[in-house]
Amino acid sequence: MADSAGSQSGSRKAPLSRELVLSTALALVDAEGLDALTMRRLGQELDRDPMSLYRYAANRAALLDGVSELVLDELAIFPDDPDWQAQLRKIAHDLRLLALRHPNVVPLLVTRPLSTPLGLRPLGTLRPLEQILALLIEAGFSPAAALHVYRAYYGFLCGHILNELQEYIVDPEENEAILRLGLHRLPAKSFPHLRALGPVLADYDGAAELDQGLAILLSGLAGQLSIGQRESPS
Amino acid sequence: MADSAGSQSGSRKAPLSRELVLSTALALVDAEGLDALTMRRLGQELDRDPMSLYRYAANRAALLDGVSELVLDELAIFPDDPDWQAQLRKIAHDLRLLALRHPNVVPLLVTRPLSTPLGLRPLGTLRPLEQILALLIEAGFSPAAALHVYRAYYGFLCGHILNELQEYIVDPEENEAILRLGLHRLPAKSFPHLRALGPVLADYDGAAELDQGLAILLSGLAGQLSIGQRESPS
DNA sequence: GATACATTCTCTACGCTGTAGACTTTATGC
DNA sequence: GCATAAAGTCTACAGCGTAGAGAATGTATC
């Protein structure tokens, strides 16, 4: 018998479950990146035959969807908050922190919906949309206006997170080195401004910039609310 | 006898080049998606051994970077435009159209930089950043302020494009069907607003929404300009 | 023409991937 | 004890990226 790794000395291993599979997958992605999440590797991590995973996810794509869902489940939204702007700000910062906590999952979050029609996505990934719509409608926006506000808000939010993560470098020791090395590599002639910004690029206060952008956007969107209220029937 | 496609009847085939390889790769991605772009398949498309591609791209990742670059090269930016807001609006719409023209490349555009420190990216992907910085500095922003404006602007832009593409469905015939099918699948109890929005979701005027968002954002950002500098040259 | 060299392309092979299909083991109900 | 269902395993296949050696071709020099 091939009782390979640790586990119980007895014949039985811990029972598998979708939750266990997904959380192990997430841990693996967090630790070693998306590419490390292969069926074989995950099976090994769970001390099971890779094929057993197909009981809990129809295929690798579904597994990735599951991981997305699991991460988004960490996001708490309160659609009943009477201060919708404050709530949107809170959600934004929460999502930002979530992204920083699971940077390797962000490509998934942002990419998977591109290949799945809205209606067929995992429910967990649609929950934020639904709840933010609820929040906005509660705040007085018409459903259609709520959708537009959502799009502007969520688009901006995703964009910010992507942007920030693109400049983010894991090891702050190496940061300076790689940054300088990289920037030095740029032809001075065609990239003068970028090269000159080296030091400024190095300290990026993502939370502050997110706040600034949100302030602009939310106040603009709030303006549409008061206009809409004055003219349109509720 | 493997002389498959057209080409000369003689022994020689058309000479390969990086441009040819990349544009063929782009065509393949446009036509059949990112997954279809394998070394073997691309080799077959060019009627060459897959290994010959490694002369023109160090590996598959570099090939993907090359495709990103090729697409971004289509984007024209005029850093000398005296009306920076108009220029930013134009860039935004151009990039949006570019994304709609090459939807399968968007994941690449958005995802690849996440795994490459800024300084080590293909130069072609840094050009827009540099040129927009130039535009903003020319307009009177300090370099640091220009960077902040760029981040807010470009983040919003990317976010919008991603958002729009996520709701975009290729076949307008099937659109209604899949949409309804999908929405009908949603539990009415937990997704009331989303279900109710079906018709509104169906017609999404991306250009208009992009314009609206930009209007809010740019006017807000322009405000920072006038505050930042007491005496304005404009 | 002949020779040497550099470039370009091809061939073979290795270890990895997702997963279909048949099979074995274990838990459960009668 | 036995039937049935559920869970897990095994084997196998087609496809992937790409290392490394080799063949074919183009060019420079004599």
Short mmCIF file of C-alpha atoms (C1' of nucleotides) in Angstrom, two decimals:
data_model
loop_
_atom_site.label_atom_id
_atom_site.label_comp_id
_atom_site.label_asym_id
_atom_site.label_seq_id
_atom_site.Cartn_x
_atom_site.Cartn_y
_atom_site.Cartn_z
CA MET A 1 0.00 0.00 0.00
CA ALA A 2 1.23 3.43 -0.91
CA ASP A 3 0.45 5.48 2.19
CA SER A 4 2.66 8.28 1.06
CA ALA A 5 2.55 11.39 3.21
CA GLY A 6 1.87 11.92 6.94
CA SER A 7 -1.86 11.87 7.65
CA GLN A 8 -3.31 9.35 10.02
CA SER A 9 -1.43 6.13 10.49
CA GLY A 10 -4.75 4.34 9.97
CA SER A 11 -6.21 3.63 6.60
CA ARG A 12 -8.68 6.54 6.57
CA LYS A 13 -7.82 10.11 5.62
CA ALA A 14 -9.69 13.28 6.47
CA PRO A 15 -12.91 13.49 4.46
CA LEU A 16 -12.87 15.76 1.48
CA SER A 17 -15.40 18.52 0.90
CA ARG A 18 -15.87 21.36 -1.53
CA GLU A 19 -14.95 23.85 1.17
CA LEU A 20 -11.75 22.03 2.01
CA VAL A 21 -10.81 21.66 -1.64
CA LEU A 22 -11.42 25.32 -2.40
CA SER A 23 -9.70 26.68 0.67
CA THR A 24 -6.69 24.48 0.02
CA ALA A 25 -6.68 25.71 -3.56
CA LEU A 26 -6.80 29.30 -2.37
CA ALA A 27 -3.96 28.71 0.04
CA LEU A 28 -1.92 27.20 -2.75
CA VAL A 29 -2.61 30.13 -5.07
CA ASP A 30 -1.77 32.61 -2.34
CA ALA A 31 1.46 30.85 -1.60
CA GLU A 32 2.72 29.96 -5.04
CA GLY A 33 0.64 31.68 -7.66
CA LEU A 34 -2.01 30.63 -10.12
CA ASP A 35 0.24 28.39 -12.14
CA ALA A 36 0.91 26.22 -9.14
CA LEU A 37 -2.76 25.35 -8.93
CA THR A 38 -2.87 22.21 -11.02
CA MET A 39 -5.13 19.28 -10.36
CA ARG A 40 -2.19 17.04 -9.62
CA ARG A 41 -0.58 19.50 -7.27
CA LEU A 42 -3.81 20.18 -5.43
CA GLY A 43 -4.42 16.46 -5.12
CA GLN A 44 -0.98 16.06 -3.67
CA GLU A 45 -1.66 18.90 -1.25
CA LEU A 46 -4.78 17.09 -0.07
CA ASP A 47 -3.09 13.72 -0.15
CA ARG A 48 -5.62 12.40 -2.63
CA ASP A 49 -5.69 11.25 -6.15
CA PRO A 50 -6.08 14.24 -8.48
CA MET A 51 -9.13 12.68 -10.03
CA SER A 52 -11.00 12.78 -6.77
CA LEU A 53 -11.16 16.56 -7.08
CA TYR A 54 -13.58 16.25 -9.94
CA ARG A 55 -16.26 15.35 -7.42
CA TYR A 56 -16.11 18.92 -6.12
CA ALA A 57 -15.41 20.93 -9.26
CA ALA A 58 -16.43 19.91 -12.73
CA ASN A 59 -13.08 20.96 -14.18
CA ARG A 60 -10.20 23.29 -13.63
CA ALA A 61 -12.14 26.34 -14.79
CA ALA A 62 -14.85 25.60 -12.27
CA LEU A 63 -12.17 25.24 -9.63
CA LEU A 64 -10.89 28.70 -10.46
CA ASP A 65 -14.42 30.06 -10.29
CA GLY A 66 -14.76 28.48 -6.89
CA VAL A 67 -11.63 30.18 -5.68
CA SER A 68 -12.93 33.52 -6.97
CA GLU A 69 -16.14 32.98 -5.12
CA LEU A 70 -14.35 32.02 -1.95
CA VAL A 71 -12.35 35.22 -2.00
CA LEU A 72 -15.32 37.44 -2.77
CA ASP A 73 -17.18 35.84 0.10
CA GLU A 74 -14.78 37.64 2.39
CA LEU A 75 -16.29 40.93 1.29
CA ALA A 76 -19.02 42.22 3.58
CA ILE A 77 -21.56 44.64 2.17
CA PHE A 78 -24.33 46.35 4.11
CA PRO A 79 -27.05 47.39 1.64
CA ASP A 80 -29.04 49.03 4.42
CA ASP A 81 -26.40 51.57 5.34
CA PRO A 82 -28.20 54.92 5.22
CA ASP A 83 -24.98 56.68 4.18
CA TRP A 84 -24.45 55.14 0.78
CA GLN A 85 -21.30 57.11 0.03
CA ALA A 86 -19.66 56.00 3.24
CA GLN A 87 -20.66 52.43 2.51
CA LEU A 88 -19.22 52.57 -0.98
CA ARG A 89 -16.00 53.96 0.42
CA LYS A 90 -15.84 51.17 2.94
CA ILE A 91 -16.49 48.51 0.33
CA ALA A 92 -13.80 50.01 -1.85
CA HIS A 93 -11.20 49.88 0.88
CA ASP A 94 -12.25 46.41 1.92
CA LEU A 95 -11.97 45.13 -1.61
CA ARG A 96 -8.62 46.82 -1.98
CA LEU A 97 -7.32 45.09 1.13
CA LEU A 98 -8.78 41.82 -0.05
CA ALA A 99 -6.87 42.21 -3.28
CA LEU A 100 -3.66 42.97 -1.45
CA ARG A 101 -4.20 39.92 0.70
CA HIS A 102 -4.78 37.68 -2.31
CA PRO A 103 -2.91 39.37 -5.14
CA ASN A 104 -2.58 36.16 -7.10
CA VAL A 105 -6.33 35.80 -7.26
CA VAL A 106 -6.90 39.24 -8.75
CA PRO A 107 -6.26 38.15 -12.33
CA LEU A 108 -8.94 35.55 -11.80
CA LEU A 109 -11.41 38.03 -10.37
CA VAL A 110 -10.91 40.34 -13.27
CA THR A 111 -10.49 37.87 -16.09
CA ARG A 112 -12.92 35.05 -15.52
CA PRO A 113 -16.07 37.16 -15.96
CA LEU A 114 -14.77 38.18 -19.38
CA SER A 115 -15.39 34.68 -20.63
CA THR A 116 -18.66 34.04 -18.86
CA PRO A 117 -21.95 35.73 -19.70
CA LEU A 118 -23.24 37.59 -16.70
CA GLY A 119 -26.11 35.27 -16.02
CA LEU A 120 -23.97 32.16 -15.93
CA ARG A 121 -21.41 33.30 -13.42
CA PRO A 122 -21.01 31.75 -10.01
CA LEU A 123 -23.60 33.35 -7.76
CA GLY A 124 -21.00 34.42 -5.26
CA THR A 125 -19.44 36.73 -7.80
CA LEU A 126 -22.77 38.39 -8.54
CA ARG A 127 -23.64 39.07 -4.92
CA PRO A 128 -21.62 42.30 -4.66
CA LEU A 129 -23.35 43.64 -7.75
CA GLU A 130 -26.78 42.84 -6.39
CA GLN A 131 -26.03 44.26 -2.97
CA ILE A 132 -24.55 47.48 -4.27
CA LEU A 133 -27.58 47.93 -6.50
CA ALA A 134 -29.74 47.48 -3.42
CA LEU A 135 -27.71 50.04 -1.56
CA LEU A 136 -28.04 52.61 -4.32
CA ILE A 137 -31.73 52.05 -4.91
CA GLU A 138 -32.30 52.33 -1.19
CA ALA A 139 -30.43 55.64 -1.36
CA GLY A 140 -32.89 57.03 -3.86
CA PHE A 141 -31.46 56.17 -7.26
CA SER A 142 -33.76 54.70 -9.84
CA PRO A 143 -32.79 51.14 -10.73
CA ALA A 144 -31.36 52.23 -14.07
CA ALA A 145 -29.44 55.08 -12.47
CA ALA A 146 -28.20 52.70 -9.81
CA LEU A 147 -26.78 50.48 -12.51
CA HIS A 148 -24.97 53.39 -14.09
CA VAL A 149 -23.57 54.52 -10.78
CA TYR A 150 -22.49 50.98 -10.04
CA ARG A 151 -20.68 50.74 -13.32
CA ALA A 152 -18.78 53.97 -12.81
CA TYR A 153 -17.97 53.12 -9.21
CA TYR A 154 -17.01 49.51 -9.66
CA GLY A 155 -15.09 50.20 -12.83
CA PHE A 156 -13.06 52.83 -11.09
CA LEU A 157 -12.50 50.54 -8.13
CA CYS A 158 -11.30 47.61 -10.21
CA GLY A 159 -9.12 49.88 -12.24
CA HIS A 160 -7.51 51.33 -9.18
CA ILE A 161 -6.81 47.93 -7.71
CA LEU A 162 -5.28 46.68 -10.94
CA ASN A 163 -3.20 49.79 -11.26
CA GLU A 164 -1.96 49.62 -7.73
CA LEU A 165 -1.13 45.96 -7.96
CA GLN A 166 0.78 46.57 -11.15
CA GLU A 167 3.12 48.90 -9.37
CA TYR A 168 3.20 46.82 -6.25
CA ILE A 169 6.34 44.84 -5.65
CA VAL A 170 6.38 42.16 -3.03
CA ASP A 171 9.80 42.36 -1.50
CA PRO A 172 10.44 45.92 -0.29
CA GLU A 173 14.14 45.16 -0.01
CA GLU A 174 14.39 44.20 -3.60
CA ASN A 175 11.90 46.88 -4.55
CA GLU A 176 14.35 49.72 -4.84
CA ALA A 177 16.83 47.55 -6.65
CA ILE A 178 14.50 46.17 -9.26
CA LEU A 179 12.83 49.48 -9.70
CA ARG A 180 16.05 51.30 -10.30
CA LEU A 181 17.39 48.51 -12.42
CA GLY A 182 14.25 48.53 -14.44
CA LEU A 183 14.05 52.25 -14.87
CA HIS A 184 17.69 52.49 -15.74
CA ARG A 185 17.01 50.06 -18.51
CA LEU A 186 14.64 52.52 -20.15
CA PRO A 187 16.10 54.61 -22.95
CA ALA A 188 16.54 58.07 -21.46
CA LYS A 189 15.58 59.65 -24.69
CA SER A 190 12.12 58.18 -25.04
CA PHE A 191 11.21 57.82 -21.36
CA PRO A 192 12.43 60.98 -19.63
CA HIS A 193 9.42 61.54 -17.39
CA LEU A 194 9.06 57.96 -16.31
CA ARG A 195 12.71 57.77 -15.38
CA ALA A 196 12.55 61.01 -13.47
CA LEU A 197 9.62 59.73 -11.44
CA GLY A 198 11.54 56.83 -9.95
CA PRO A 199 11.45 58.07 -6.35
CA VAL A 200 7.80 59.11 -6.55
CA LEU A 201 6.85 55.77 -8.02
CA ALA A 202 8.53 54.06 -5.12
CA ASP A 203 6.12 55.27 -2.47
CA TYR A 204 2.60 54.78 -3.62
CA ASP A 205 -0.05 55.36 -0.98
CA GLY A 206 -2.77 53.31 -2.58
CA ALA A 207 -5.39 53.92 0.09
CA ALA A 208 -4.98 57.69 -0.15
CA GLU A 209 -5.18 57.73 -3.93
CA LEU A 210 -8.20 55.49 -3.86
CA ASP A 211 -9.82 57.91 -1.43
CA GLN A 212 -9.05 60.91 -3.59
CA GLY A 213 -10.46 59.33 -6.70
CA LEU A 214 -13.53 58.14 -4.86
CA ALA A 215 -14.12 61.59 -3.44
CA ILE A 216 -14.19 63.07 -6.92
CA LEU A 217 -16.29 60.31 -8.40
CA LEU A 218 -18.82 60.01 -5.58
CA SER A 219 -19.46 63.69 -5.33
CA GLY A 220 -20.02 63.78 -9.07
CA LEU A 221 -22.35 60.82 -8.92
CA ALA A 222 -24.18 62.26 -5.94
CA GLY A 223 -24.86 65.33 -8.04
CA GLN A 224 -26.76 63.14 -10.48
CA LEU A 225 -28.88 61.93 -7.60
CA SER A 226 -30.12 65.37 -6.60
CA ILE A 227 -30.80 66.30 -10.20
CA GLY A 228 -32.63 63.06 -10.84
CA GLN A 229 -34.73 63.54 -7.73
CA ARG A 230 -35.78 66.99 -8.74
CA GLU A 231 -36.97 65.99 -12.19
CA SER A 232 -37.93 62.37 -12.37
CA PRO A 233 -40.89 60.73 -10.68
CA SER A 234 -39.83 58.42 -7.89
CA MET B 1 4.18 15.24 -47.62
CA ALA B 2 3.45 18.11 -45.36
CA ASP B 3 3.26 20.99 -47.83
CA SER B 4 -0.12 21.89 -46.43
CA ALA B 5 -1.21 25.42 -47.22
CA GLY B 6 -0.70 27.49 -50.36
CA SER B 7 2.82 28.95 -50.31
CA GLN B 8 5.20 28.50 -53.19
CA SER B 9 5.26 25.18 -54.94
CA GLY B 10 9.04 25.32 -54.68
CA SER B 11 10.97 24.27 -51.62
CA ARG B 12 11.20 27.75 -50.04
CA LYS B 13 8.54 29.34 -47.89
CA ALA B 14 7.96 32.98 -47.08
CA PRO B 15 10.64 34.27 -44.72
CA LEU B 16 9.70 34.59 -41.09
CA SER B 17 10.06 37.77 -39.06
CA ARG B 18 9.08 38.98 -35.64
CA GLU B 19 6.42 41.20 -37.14
CA LEU B 20 4.92 38.36 -39.13
CA VAL B 21 5.01 36.03 -36.15
CA LEU B 22 3.36 38.56 -33.85
CA SER B 23 0.70 39.67 -36.28
CA THR B 24 -0.18 36.09 -37.06
CA ALA B 25 -0.37 35.43 -33.35
CA LEU B 26 -2.66 38.41 -32.91
CA ALA B 27 -4.89 37.26 -35.73
CA LEU B 28 -5.10 33.85 -34.14
CA VAL B 29 -6.00 35.29 -30.76
CA ASP B 30 -8.58 37.57 -32.29
CA ALA B 31 -10.13 34.71 -34.16
CA GLU B 32 -10.03 31.90 -31.63
CA GLY B 33 -9.06 33.26 -28.25
CA LEU B 34 -5.98 33.18 -26.09
CA ASP B 35 -6.02 29.45 -25.52
CA ALA B 36 -5.69 28.82 -29.23
CA LEU B 37 -2.35 30.58 -29.23
CA THR B 38 0.00 27.68 -28.63
CA MET B 39 3.43 27.37 -30.09
CA ARG B 40 2.39 24.36 -32.07
CA ARG B 41 -0.72 25.96 -33.43
CA LEU B 42 1.06 29.17 -34.35
CA GLY B 43 3.76 27.17 -36.06
CA GLN B 44 1.11 25.35 -38.03
CA GLU B 45 -0.48 28.69 -38.95
CA LEU B 46 2.85 29.87 -40.32
CA ASP B 47 3.59 26.51 -41.88
CA ARG B 48 6.76 26.17 -39.84
CA ASP B 49 8.07 23.99 -37.12
CA PRO B 50 6.92 25.33 -33.75
CA MET B 51 10.49 25.51 -32.55
CA SER B 52 11.36 28.07 -35.18
CA LEU B 53 9.22 30.59 -33.31
CA TYR B 54 11.74 30.72 -30.52
CA ARG B 55 13.97 32.80 -32.76
CA TYR B 56 11.47 35.62 -32.48
CA ALA B 57 10.21 35.25 -28.94
CA ALA B 58 12.17 33.77 -26.09
CA ASN B 59 9.17 31.81 -24.86
CA ARG B 60 5.43 31.82 -24.81
CA ALA B 61 5.24 34.57 -22.20
CA ALA B 62 7.40 36.80 -24.38
CA LEU B 63 5.13 35.99 -27.29
CA LEU B 64 2.15 37.18 -25.28
CA ASP B 65 4.03 40.33 -24.35
CA GLY B 66 4.73 40.88 -28.00
CA VAL B 67 1.07 40.61 -28.85
CA SER B 68 0.24 43.13 -26.10
CA GLU B 69 2.78 45.49 -27.51
CA LEU B 70 1.48 45.06 -31.02
CA VAL B 71 -2.02 45.97 -29.94
CA LEU B 72 -0.95 48.95 -27.88
CA ASP B 73 1.02 50.21 -30.83
CA GLU B 74 -2.28 50.91 -32.49
CA LEU B 75 -2.95 53.59 -29.90
CA ALA B 76 -1.96 57.07 -30.99
CA ILE B 77 -1.24 59.68 -28.34
CA PHE B 78 -0.43 63.33 -28.93
CA PRO B 79 1.44 64.64 -25.88
CA ASP B 80 1.55 68.12 -27.38
CA ASP B 81 -2.18 68.60 -27.53
CA PRO B 82 -2.82 71.92 -25.76
CA ASP B 83 -6.23 70.70 -24.58
CA TRP B 84 -5.18 67.92 -22.25
CA GLN B 85 -8.70 67.01 -21.23
CA ALA B 86 -9.82 66.60 -24.81
CA GLN B 87 -6.75 64.50 -25.52
CA LEU B 88 -7.43 62.26 -22.54
CA ARG B 89 -10.98 61.82 -23.70
CA LYS B 90 -9.80 60.90 -27.15
CA ILE B 91 -7.28 58.40 -25.83
CA ALA B 92 -9.94 56.86 -23.67
CA HIS B 93 -12.31 56.35 -26.56
CA ASP B 94 -9.53 55.07 -28.78
CA LEU B 95 -8.44 52.57 -26.19
CA ARG B 96 -12.01 51.49 -25.67
CA LEU B 97 -12.43 50.84 -29.37
CA LEU B 98 -9.13 49.03 -29.46
CA ALA B 99 -10.35 46.78 -26.69
CA LEU B 100 -13.60 46.10 -28.50
CA ARG B 101 -11.63 45.28 -31.61
CA HIS B 102 -9.35 42.88 -29.75
CA PRO B 103 -11.42 41.68 -26.81
CA ASN B 104 -9.40 38.50 -26.42
CA VAL B 105 -6.24 40.49 -25.87
CA VAL B 106 -7.66 42.53 -23.02
CA PRO B 107 -6.95 39.91 -20.35
CA LEU B 108 -3.36 40.02 -21.52
CA LEU B 109 -3.18 43.78 -21.39
CA VAL B 110 -4.53 43.82 -17.90
CA THR B 111 -2.91 40.74 -16.48
CA ARG B 112 0.61 40.56 -17.78
CA PRO B 113 1.83 43.72 -16.04
CA LEU B 114 0.72 42.18 -12.74
CA SER B 115 3.54 39.70 -12.98
CA THR B 116 6.20 42.00 -14.35
CA PRO B 117 7.86 44.80 -12.40
CA LEU B 118 7.25 48.09 -14.13
CA GLY B 119 10.80 48.57 -15.28
CA LEU B 120 11.03 45.21 -16.98
CA ARG B 121 7.95 45.46 -19.13
CA PRO B 122 8.04 45.61 -22.89
CA LEU B 123 8.74 49.19 -23.86
CA GLY B 124 5.69 49.35 -26.05
CA THR B 125 3.46 48.90 -23.03
CA LEU B 126 5.14 51.75 -21.18
CA ARG B 127 4.85 54.24 -23.99
CA PRO B 128 1.28 55.28 -23.19
CA LEU B 129 2.27 55.95 -19.59
CA GLU B 130 5.21 58.08 -20.62
CA GLN B 131 3.24 60.00 -23.20
CA ILE B 132 0.33 60.71 -20.91
CA LEU B 133 2.75 61.93 -18.28
CA ALA B 134 4.24 64.23 -20.88
CA LEU B 135 0.81 65.52 -21.79
CA LEU B 136 -0.08 66.29 -18.19
CA ILE B 137 3.23 67.92 -17.34
CA GLU B 138 2.93 70.01 -20.45
CA ALA B 139 -0.52 71.02 -19.21
CA GLY B 140 0.93 72.40 -16.02
CA PHE B 141 0.85 69.54 -13.56
CA SER B 142 3.94 68.87 -11.51
CA PRO B 143 5.50 65.50 -12.35
CA ALA B 144 4.23 63.98 -9.12
CA ALA B 145 0.75 65.38 -9.65
CA ALA B 146 0.82 64.14 -13.22
CA LEU B 147 1.49 60.65 -11.94
CA HIS B 148 -1.46 60.86 -9.58
CA VAL B 149 -3.73 62.14 -12.29
CA TYR B 150 -2.53 59.42 -14.61
CA ARG B 151 -3.30 56.76 -12.04
CA ALA B 152 -6.82 58.00 -11.44
CA TYR B 153 -7.46 58.43 -15.13
CA TYR B 154 -5.96 55.23 -16.38
CA GLY B 155 -7.39 53.19 -13.55
CA PHE B 156 -10.84 54.46 -14.33
CA LEU B 157 -10.31 53.80 -18.00
CA CYS B 158 -9.15 50.23 -17.56
CA GLY B 159 -11.92 49.60 -15.11
CA HIS B 160 -14.52 50.87 -17.50
CA ILE B 161 -13.22 48.75 -20.33
CA LEU B 162 -13.14 45.63 -18.21
CA ASN B 163 -16.62 46.33 -16.95
CA GLU B 164 -18.02 46.92 -20.37
CA LEU B 165 -16.39 43.84 -21.80
CA GLN B 166 -17.76 41.76 -18.99
CA GLU B 167 -21.27 42.66 -19.99
CA TYR B 168 -20.51 42.49 -23.67
CA ILE B 169 -21.85 39.51 -25.51
CA VAL B 170 -20.68 38.77 -28.97
CA ASP B 171 -23.70 37.45 -30.76
CA PRO B 172 -26.56 39.94 -30.45
CA GLU B 173 -29.00 37.25 -31.55
CA GLU B 174 -27.99 34.99 -28.75
CA ASN B 175 -27.62 37.95 -26.45
CA GLU B 176 -31.19 38.21 -25.37
CA ALA B 177 -31.49 34.48 -25.06
CA ILE B 178 -28.45 33.89 -22.93
CA LEU B 179 -29.12 36.97 -20.91
CA ARG B 180 -32.64 35.95 -20.10
CA LEU B 181 -31.63 32.38 -19.58
CA GLY B 182 -28.90 33.47 -17.27
CA LEU B 183 -30.96 35.92 -15.32
CA HIS B 184 -33.79 33.49 -15.02
CA ARG B 185 -31.36 31.11 -13.44
CA LEU B 186 -30.78 33.53 -10.59
CA PRO B 187 -32.77 32.87 -7.43
CA ALA B 188 -35.44 35.58 -7.39
CA LYS B 189 -35.18 35.85 -3.67
CA SER B 190 -31.54 36.85 -3.44
CA PHE B 191 -31.17 38.70 -6.76
CA PRO B 192 -34.31 40.79 -7.19
CA HIS B 193 -32.67 43.96 -8.47
CA LEU B 194 -30.36 42.22 -10.89
CA ARG B 195 -33.24 40.25 -12.36
CA ALA B 196 -35.36 43.34 -12.68
CA LEU B 197 -32.62 45.12 -14.58
CA GLY B 198 -32.58 42.62 -17.43
CA PRO B 199 -33.82 45.02 -20.12
CA VAL B 200 -31.59 47.85 -18.96
CA LEU B 201 -28.56 45.58 -18.88
CA ALA B 202 -29.27 44.62 -22.45
CA ASP B 203 -28.55 47.99 -23.95
CA TYR B 204 -25.33 49.33 -22.57
CA ASP B 205 -24.03 52.43 -24.30
CA GLY B 206 -20.42 52.06 -23.32
CA ALA B 207 -19.16 55.17 -25.04
CA ALA B 208 -21.74 57.35 -23.32
CA GLU B 209 -21.04 55.93 -19.88
CA LEU B 210 -17.32 56.30 -20.42
CA ASP B 211 -17.92 59.92 -21.34
CA GLN B 212 -20.01 60.58 -18.28
CA GLY B 213 -17.48 59.07 -15.93
CA LEU B 214 -14.65 60.91 -17.62
CA ALA B 215 -16.50 64.19 -17.35
CA ILE B 216 -16.81 63.79 -13.60
CA LEU B 217 -13.27 62.59 -13.12
CA LEU B 218 -11.56 65.09 -15.38
CA SER B 219 -13.35 68.09 -13.96
CA GLY B 220 -12.40 66.92 -10.51
CA LEU B 221 -8.81 66.42 -11.52
CA ALA B 222 -8.70 69.74 -13.31
CA GLY B 223 -9.75 71.36 -10.05
CA GLN B 224 -6.57 70.03 -8.48
CA LEU B 225 -4.62 71.73 -11.24
CA SER B 226 -5.96 75.20 -10.57
CA ILE B 227 -5.48 74.77 -6.84
CA GLY B 228 -1.98 73.40 -7.25
CA GLN B 229 -0.74 76.44 -9.07
CA ARG B 230 -1.57 80.02 -8.16
CA GLU B 231 -0.70 81.66 -11.42
CA SER B 232 -1.87 79.61 -14.38
CA PRO B 233 -0.30 80.06 -17.82
CA SER B 234 -3.35 78.89 -19.75
"C1'" DG C 1 33.83 26.72 -57.64
"C1'" DA C 2 35.25 25.65 -52.84
"C1'" DT C 3 35.44 26.46 -48.16
"C1'" DA C 4 34.11 28.36 -43.75
"C1'" DC C 5 30.95 30.41 -41.05
"C1'" DA C 6 26.52 32.26 -39.21
"C1'" DT C 7 21.83 32.14 -39.39
"C1'" DT C 8 17.56 29.85 -39.63
"C1'" DC C 9 14.75 26.04 -39.38
"C1'" DT C 10 13.60 21.09 -38.06
"C1'" DC C 11 13.55 16.82 -35.32
"C1'" DT C 12 13.30 14.17 -31.34
"C1'" DA C 13 12.40 13.71 -26.67
"C1'" DC C 14 11.10 14.85 -21.76
"C1'" DG C 15 8.19 16.05 -18.18
"C1'" DC C 16 4.25 18.33 -17.42
"C1'" DT C 17 -0.88 19.32 -18.10
"C1'" DG C 18 -6.39 18.31 -17.94
"C1'" DT C 19 -9.39 14.75 -17.90
"C1'" DA C 20 -12.22 10.45 -19.97
"C1'" DG C 21 -13.43 5.80 -18.53
"C1'" DA C 22 -13.09 1.70 -16.02
"C1'" DC C 23 -12.29 0.01 -11.68
"C1'" DT C 24 -11.95 -0.54 -6.46
"C1'" DT C 25 -13.02 0.69 -2.11
"C1'" DT C 26 -16.12 2.36 1.49
"C1'" DA C 27 -20.64 3.79 3.57
"C1'" DT C 28 -25.54 2.99 3.90
"C1'" DG C 29 -30.23 0.72 3.88
"C1'" DC C 30 -32.77 -3.40 4.07
"C1'" DG D 1 -25.60 -10.82 4.10
"C1'" DC D 2 -26.47 -8.34 0.27
"C1'" DA D 3 -27.72 -4.49 -2.93
"C1'" DT D 4 -27.05 0.12 -3.93
"C1'" DA D 5 -24.88 4.45 -3.95
"C1'" DA D 6 -21.10 7.35 -3.04
"C1'" DA D 7 -16.20 8.37 -2.91
"C1'" DG D 8 -11.75 7.63 -4.31
"C1'" DT D 9 -8.23 5.45 -7.43
"C1'" DC D 10 -5.78 3.80 -11.56
"C1'" DT D 11 -4.50 3.85 -16.20
"C1'" DA D 12 -4.15 6.08 -20.42
"C1'" DC D 13 -4.29 9.71 -23.99
"C1'" DA D 14 -3.69 13.81 -26.45
"C1'" DG D 15 -1.77 18.04 -25.99
"C1'" DC D 16 1.42 21.49 -23.93
"C1'" DG D 17 6.25 24.33 -23.52
"C1'" DT D 18 10.72 23.82 -24.61
"C1'" DA D 19 15.87 21.80 -24.10
"C1'" DG D 20 19.35 20.14 -27.17
"C1'" DA D 21 21.26 18.25 -31.24
"C1'" DG D 22 21.25 18.40 -35.94
"C1'" DA D 23 20.13 19.74 -40.89
"C1'" DA D 24 19.46 23.14 -44.25
"C1'" DT D 25 20.29 27.43 -46.11
"C1'" DG D 26 22.50 32.19 -47.03
"C1'" DT D 27 26.78 34.91 -47.19
"C1'" DA D 28 31.83 36.15 -47.18
"C1'" DT D 29 36.31 34.94 -48.46
"C1'" DC D 30 39.57 32.91 -51.10
#
